[in-house]
PDB file of C-alpha atoms in Angstrom:
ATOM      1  CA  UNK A  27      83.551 220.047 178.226  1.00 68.00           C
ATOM      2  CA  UNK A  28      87.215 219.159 177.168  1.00 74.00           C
ATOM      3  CA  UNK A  29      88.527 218.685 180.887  1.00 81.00           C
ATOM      4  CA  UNK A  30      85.705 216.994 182.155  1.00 86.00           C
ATOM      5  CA  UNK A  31      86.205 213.458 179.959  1.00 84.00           C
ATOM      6  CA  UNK A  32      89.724 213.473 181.111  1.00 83.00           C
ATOM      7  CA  UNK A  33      88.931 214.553 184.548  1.00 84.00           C
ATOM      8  CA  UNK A  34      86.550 211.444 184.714  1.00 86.00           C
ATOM      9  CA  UNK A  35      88.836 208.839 183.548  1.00 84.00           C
ATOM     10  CA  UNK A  36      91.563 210.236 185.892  1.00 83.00           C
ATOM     11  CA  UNK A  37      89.313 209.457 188.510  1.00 83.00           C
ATOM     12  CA  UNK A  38      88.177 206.034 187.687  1.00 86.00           C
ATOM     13  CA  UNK A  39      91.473 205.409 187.122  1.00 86.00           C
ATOM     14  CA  UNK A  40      92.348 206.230 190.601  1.00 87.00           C
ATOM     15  CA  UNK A  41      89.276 204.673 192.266  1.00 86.00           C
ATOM     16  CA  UNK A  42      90.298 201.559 190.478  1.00 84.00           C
ATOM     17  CA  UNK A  43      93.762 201.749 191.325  1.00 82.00           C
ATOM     18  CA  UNK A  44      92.579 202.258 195.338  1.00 81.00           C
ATOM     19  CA  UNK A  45      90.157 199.416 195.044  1.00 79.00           C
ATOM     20  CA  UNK A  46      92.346 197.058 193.586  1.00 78.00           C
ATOM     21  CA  UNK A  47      95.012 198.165 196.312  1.00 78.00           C
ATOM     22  CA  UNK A  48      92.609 197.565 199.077  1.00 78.00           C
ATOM     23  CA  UNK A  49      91.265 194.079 197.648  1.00 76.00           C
ATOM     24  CA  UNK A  50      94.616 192.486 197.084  1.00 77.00           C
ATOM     25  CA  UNK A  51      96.101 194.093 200.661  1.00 73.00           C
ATOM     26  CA  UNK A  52      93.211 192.745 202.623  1.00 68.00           C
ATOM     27  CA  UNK A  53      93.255 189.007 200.699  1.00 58.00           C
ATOM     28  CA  UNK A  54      97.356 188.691 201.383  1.00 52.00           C
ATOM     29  CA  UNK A  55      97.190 189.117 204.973  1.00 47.00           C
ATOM     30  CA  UNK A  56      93.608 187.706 206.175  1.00 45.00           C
ATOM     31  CA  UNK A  57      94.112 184.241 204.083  1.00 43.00           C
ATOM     32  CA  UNK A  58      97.469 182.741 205.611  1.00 46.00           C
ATOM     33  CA  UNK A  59      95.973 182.761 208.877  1.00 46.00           C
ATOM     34  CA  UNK A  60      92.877 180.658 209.016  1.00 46.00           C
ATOM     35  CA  UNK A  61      94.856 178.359 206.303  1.00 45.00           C
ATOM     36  CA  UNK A  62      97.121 177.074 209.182  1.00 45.00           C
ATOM     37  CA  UNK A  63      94.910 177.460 212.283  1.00 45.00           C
ATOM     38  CA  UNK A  64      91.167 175.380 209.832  1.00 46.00           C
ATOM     39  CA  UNK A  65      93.063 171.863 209.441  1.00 45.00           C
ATOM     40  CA  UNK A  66      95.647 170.302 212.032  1.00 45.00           C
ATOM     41  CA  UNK A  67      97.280 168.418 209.461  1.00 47.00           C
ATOM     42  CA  UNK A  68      98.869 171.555 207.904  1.00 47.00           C
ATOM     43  CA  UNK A  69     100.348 172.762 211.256  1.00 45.00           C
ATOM     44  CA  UNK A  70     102.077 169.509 211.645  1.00 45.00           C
ATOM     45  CA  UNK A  71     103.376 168.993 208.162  1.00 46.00           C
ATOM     46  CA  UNK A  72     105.652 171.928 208.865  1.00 47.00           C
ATOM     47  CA  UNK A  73     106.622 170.939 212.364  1.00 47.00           C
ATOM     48  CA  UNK A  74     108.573 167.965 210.633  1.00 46.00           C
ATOM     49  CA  UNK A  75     110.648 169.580 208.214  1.00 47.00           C
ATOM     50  CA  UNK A  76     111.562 172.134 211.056  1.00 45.00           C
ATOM     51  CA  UNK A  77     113.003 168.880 213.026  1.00 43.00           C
ATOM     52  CA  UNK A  78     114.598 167.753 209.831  1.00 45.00           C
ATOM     53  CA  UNK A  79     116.246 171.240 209.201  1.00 44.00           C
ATOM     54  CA  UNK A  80     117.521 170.944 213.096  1.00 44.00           C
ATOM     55  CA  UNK A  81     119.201 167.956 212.353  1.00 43.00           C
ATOM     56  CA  UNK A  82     120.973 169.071 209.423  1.00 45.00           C
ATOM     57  CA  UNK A  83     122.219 172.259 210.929  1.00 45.00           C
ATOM     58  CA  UNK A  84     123.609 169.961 214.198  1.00 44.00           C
ATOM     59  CA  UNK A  85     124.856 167.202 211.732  1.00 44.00           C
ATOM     60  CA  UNK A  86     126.609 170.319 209.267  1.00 46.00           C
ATOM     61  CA  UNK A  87     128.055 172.495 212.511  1.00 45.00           C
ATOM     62  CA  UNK A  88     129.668 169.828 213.640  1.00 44.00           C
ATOM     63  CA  UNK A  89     131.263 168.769 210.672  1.00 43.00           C
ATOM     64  CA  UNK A  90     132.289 172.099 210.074  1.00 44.00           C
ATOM     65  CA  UNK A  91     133.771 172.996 213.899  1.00 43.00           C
ATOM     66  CA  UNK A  92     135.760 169.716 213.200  1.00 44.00           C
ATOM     67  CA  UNK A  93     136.716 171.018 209.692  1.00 45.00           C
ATOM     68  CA  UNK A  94     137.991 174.702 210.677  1.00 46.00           C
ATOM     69  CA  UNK A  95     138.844 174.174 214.136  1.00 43.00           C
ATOM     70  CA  UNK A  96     135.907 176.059 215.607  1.00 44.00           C
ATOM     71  CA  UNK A  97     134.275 175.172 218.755  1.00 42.00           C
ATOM     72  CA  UNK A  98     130.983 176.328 217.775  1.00 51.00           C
ATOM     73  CA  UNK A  99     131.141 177.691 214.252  1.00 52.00           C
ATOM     74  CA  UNK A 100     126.913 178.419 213.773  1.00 65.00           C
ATOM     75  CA  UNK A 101     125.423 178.568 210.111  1.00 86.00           C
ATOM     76  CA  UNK A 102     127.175 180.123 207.084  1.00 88.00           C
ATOM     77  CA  UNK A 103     126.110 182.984 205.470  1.00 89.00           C
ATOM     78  CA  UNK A 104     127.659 185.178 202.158  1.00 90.00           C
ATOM     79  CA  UNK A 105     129.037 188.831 203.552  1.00 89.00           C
ATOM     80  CA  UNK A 106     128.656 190.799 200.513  1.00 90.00           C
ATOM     81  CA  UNK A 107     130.381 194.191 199.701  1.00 88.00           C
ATOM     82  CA  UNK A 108     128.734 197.402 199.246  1.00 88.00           C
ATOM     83  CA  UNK A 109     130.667 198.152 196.201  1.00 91.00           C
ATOM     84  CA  UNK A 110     133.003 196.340 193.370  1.00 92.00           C
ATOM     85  CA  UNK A 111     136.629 196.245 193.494  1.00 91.00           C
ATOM     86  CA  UNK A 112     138.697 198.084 191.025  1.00 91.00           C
ATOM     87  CA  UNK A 113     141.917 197.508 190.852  1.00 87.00           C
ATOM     88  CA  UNK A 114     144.411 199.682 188.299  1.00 86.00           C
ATOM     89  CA  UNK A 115     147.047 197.469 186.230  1.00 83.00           C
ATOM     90  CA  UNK A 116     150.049 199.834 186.237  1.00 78.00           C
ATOM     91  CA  UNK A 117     152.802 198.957 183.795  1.00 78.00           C
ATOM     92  CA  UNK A 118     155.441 201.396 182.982  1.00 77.00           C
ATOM     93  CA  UNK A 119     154.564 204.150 185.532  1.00 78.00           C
ATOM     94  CA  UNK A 120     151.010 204.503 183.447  1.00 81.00           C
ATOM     95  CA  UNK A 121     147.811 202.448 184.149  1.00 82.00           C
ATOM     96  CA  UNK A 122     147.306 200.092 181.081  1.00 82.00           C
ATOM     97  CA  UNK A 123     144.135 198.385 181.900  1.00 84.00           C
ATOM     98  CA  UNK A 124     141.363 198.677 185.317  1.00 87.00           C
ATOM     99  CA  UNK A 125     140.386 194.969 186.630  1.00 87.00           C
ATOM    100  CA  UNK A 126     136.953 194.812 188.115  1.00 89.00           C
ATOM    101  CA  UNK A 127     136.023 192.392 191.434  1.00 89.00           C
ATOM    102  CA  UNK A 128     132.956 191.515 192.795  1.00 91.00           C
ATOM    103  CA  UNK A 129     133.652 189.444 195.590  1.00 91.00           C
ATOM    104  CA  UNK A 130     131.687 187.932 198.949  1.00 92.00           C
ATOM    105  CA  UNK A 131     133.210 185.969 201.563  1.00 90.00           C
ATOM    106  CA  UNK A 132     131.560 182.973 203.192  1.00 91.00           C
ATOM    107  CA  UNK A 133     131.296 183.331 206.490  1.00 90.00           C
ATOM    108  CA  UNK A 134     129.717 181.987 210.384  1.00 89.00           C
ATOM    109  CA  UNK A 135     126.564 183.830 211.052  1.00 87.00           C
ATOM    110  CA  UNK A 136     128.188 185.042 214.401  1.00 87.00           C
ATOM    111  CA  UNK A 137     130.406 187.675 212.705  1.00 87.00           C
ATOM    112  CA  UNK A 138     128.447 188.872 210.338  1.00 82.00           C
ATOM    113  CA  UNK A 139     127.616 192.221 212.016  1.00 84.00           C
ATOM    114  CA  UNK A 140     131.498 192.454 212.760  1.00 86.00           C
ATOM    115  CA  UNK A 141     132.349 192.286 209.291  1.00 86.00           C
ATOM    116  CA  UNK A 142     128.925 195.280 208.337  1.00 87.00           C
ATOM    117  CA  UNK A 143     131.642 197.157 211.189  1.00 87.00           C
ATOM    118  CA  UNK A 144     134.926 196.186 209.772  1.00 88.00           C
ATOM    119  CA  UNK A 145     134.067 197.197 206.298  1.00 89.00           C
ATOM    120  CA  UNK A 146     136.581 199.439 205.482  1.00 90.00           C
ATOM    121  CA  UNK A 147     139.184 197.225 206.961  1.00 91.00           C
ATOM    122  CA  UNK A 148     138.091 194.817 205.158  1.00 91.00           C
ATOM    123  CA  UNK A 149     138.249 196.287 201.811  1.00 92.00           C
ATOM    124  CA  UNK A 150     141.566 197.778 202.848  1.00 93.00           C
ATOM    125  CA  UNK A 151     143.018 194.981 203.604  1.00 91.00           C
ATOM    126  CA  UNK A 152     141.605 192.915 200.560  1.00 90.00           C
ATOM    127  CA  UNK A 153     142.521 196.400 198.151  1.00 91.00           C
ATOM    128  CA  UNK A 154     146.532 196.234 199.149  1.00 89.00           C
ATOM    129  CA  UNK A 155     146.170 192.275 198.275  1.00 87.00           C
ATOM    130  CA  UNK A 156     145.116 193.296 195.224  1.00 86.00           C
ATOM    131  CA  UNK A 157     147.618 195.873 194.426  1.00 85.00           C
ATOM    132  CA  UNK A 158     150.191 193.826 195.229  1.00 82.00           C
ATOM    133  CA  UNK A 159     149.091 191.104 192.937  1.00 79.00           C
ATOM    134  CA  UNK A 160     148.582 193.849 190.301  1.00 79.00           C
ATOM    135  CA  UNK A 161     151.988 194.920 190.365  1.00 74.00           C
ATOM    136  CA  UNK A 162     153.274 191.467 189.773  1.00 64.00           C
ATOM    137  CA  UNK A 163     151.493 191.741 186.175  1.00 61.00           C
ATOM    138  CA  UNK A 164     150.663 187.794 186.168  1.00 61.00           C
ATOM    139  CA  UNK A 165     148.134 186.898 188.373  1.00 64.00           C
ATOM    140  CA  UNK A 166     145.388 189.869 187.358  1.00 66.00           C
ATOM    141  CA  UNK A 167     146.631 190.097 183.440  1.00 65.00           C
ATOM    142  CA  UNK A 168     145.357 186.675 182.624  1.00 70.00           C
ATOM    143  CA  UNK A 169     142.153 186.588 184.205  1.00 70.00           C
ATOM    144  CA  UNK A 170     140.878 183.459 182.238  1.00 73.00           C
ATOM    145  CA  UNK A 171     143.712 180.996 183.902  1.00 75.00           C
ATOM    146  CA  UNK A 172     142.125 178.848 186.651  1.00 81.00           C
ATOM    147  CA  UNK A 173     145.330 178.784 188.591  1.00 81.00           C
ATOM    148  CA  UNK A 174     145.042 182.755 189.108  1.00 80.00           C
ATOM    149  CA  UNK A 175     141.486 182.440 190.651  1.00 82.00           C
ATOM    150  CA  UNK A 176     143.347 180.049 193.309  1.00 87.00           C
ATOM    151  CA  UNK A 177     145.955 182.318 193.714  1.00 84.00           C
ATOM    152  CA  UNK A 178     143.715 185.126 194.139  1.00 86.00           C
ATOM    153  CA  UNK A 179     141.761 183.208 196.634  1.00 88.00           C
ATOM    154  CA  UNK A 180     144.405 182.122 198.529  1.00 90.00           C
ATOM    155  CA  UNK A 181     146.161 185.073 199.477  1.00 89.00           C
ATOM    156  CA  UNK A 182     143.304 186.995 199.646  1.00 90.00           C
ATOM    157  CA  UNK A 183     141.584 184.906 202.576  1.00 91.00           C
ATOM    158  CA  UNK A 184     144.763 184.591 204.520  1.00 91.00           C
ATOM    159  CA  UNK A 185     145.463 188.297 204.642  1.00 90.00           C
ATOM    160  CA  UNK A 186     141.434 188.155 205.880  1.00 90.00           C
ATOM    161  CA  UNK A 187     141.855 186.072 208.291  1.00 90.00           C
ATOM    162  CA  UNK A 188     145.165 187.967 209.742  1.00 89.00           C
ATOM    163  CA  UNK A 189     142.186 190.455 210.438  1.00 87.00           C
ATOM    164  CA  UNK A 190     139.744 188.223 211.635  1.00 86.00           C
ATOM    165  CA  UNK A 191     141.363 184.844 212.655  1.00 85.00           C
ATOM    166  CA  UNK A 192     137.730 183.063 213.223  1.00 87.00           C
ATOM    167  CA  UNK A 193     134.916 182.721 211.055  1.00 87.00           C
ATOM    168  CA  UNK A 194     135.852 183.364 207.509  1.00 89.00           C
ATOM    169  CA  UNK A 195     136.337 180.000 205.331  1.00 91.00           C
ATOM    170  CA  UNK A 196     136.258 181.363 201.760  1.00 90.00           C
ATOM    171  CA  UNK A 197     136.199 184.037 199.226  1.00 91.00           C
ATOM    172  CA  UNK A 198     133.588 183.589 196.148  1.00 90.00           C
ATOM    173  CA  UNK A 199     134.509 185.551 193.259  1.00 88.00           C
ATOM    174  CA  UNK A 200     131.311 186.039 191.603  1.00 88.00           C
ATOM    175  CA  UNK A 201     132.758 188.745 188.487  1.00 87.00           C
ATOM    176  CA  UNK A 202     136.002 189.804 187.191  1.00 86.00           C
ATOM    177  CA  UNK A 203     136.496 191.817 184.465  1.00 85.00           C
ATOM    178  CA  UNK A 204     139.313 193.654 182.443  1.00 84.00           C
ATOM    179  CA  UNK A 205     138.758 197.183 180.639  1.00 86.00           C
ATOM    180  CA  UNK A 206     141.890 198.286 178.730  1.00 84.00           C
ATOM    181  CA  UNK A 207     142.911 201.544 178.169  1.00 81.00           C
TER     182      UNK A 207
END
């Protein structure tokens, strides 16, 4: 008698659970559909902004080709890394304190899938920049110093773009941190 109140629950539980499941799975996909096929007015109201959108994106690309020198630089997107950088602050042949990156780079939609490819280049390439800032002491010691982010910046989207001349325009440091030890 003990097991069978639990048992009982357990399975109204479930059934619930299923039911609920099942009601809000077939609601989601069966109401979008007639929504934009009942009334002519809604398929239209989209069709504008759509045109709009084009516009913008013709009107933007070309301001940007003209910008970066690109023929036919397409849409930007943000490339972001799998993983933080961390970058050891070395000061009399012993690491004092570990600075911590997270960085994305703005980039043309056409080389984004180069850059999923290039990834360890990438991080390579953008790790020795960092190491070689590091062991100048200035630039990653006083991280609250506008001037710094510039630098940092800077060097770190030229040595990019020795790597990959076209498509990169910027770097976007979203986090830095500073851990002493």
């Amino acid at each position: 008698m003990k097991q069978i109140v639990p048992s009982i629950v357990a399975l109204l539980a479930i059934s619930a659970g299923g039911g609920g499941a099942y009601f809000l799975k077939s609601g989601s996909s069966s109401s979008p559909a007639p929504a934009h096929e009942s009334d002519g007015h809604e398929s239209d109201e989209p069709a504008e902004p759509k045109k709009e959108k084009k516009a913008k994106k013709e009107k933007d690309s070309h301001g940007k080709s003209d910008k970066h020198g690109a023929a036919d630089s397409g849409e930007v997107t943000y490339y972001k890394f799998t993983r933080e950088f961390v970058v050891p602050m070395i000061e009399d042949d012993r690491v004092q304190s570990l600075v911590i990156l997270n960085l994305n780079l703005e980039v043309d939609t056409s080389i984004s899938q180069e850059l999923f490819s290039k990834e360890p280049v990438l991080r390579d390439n953008i790790m020795t920049t960092l190491v070689k800032l590091s062991s100048g002491g200035r630039t990653l010691n006083s991280i609250t110093d506008v001037d710094n982010y510039e630098t940092l910046r800077a060097m770190i989207l030229t040595n990019l773009q020795n790597e990959i001349p076209n498509g990169i325009h910027n770097v976007l440091i979203l986090d830095m941190a500073r851990q002493d030890l």
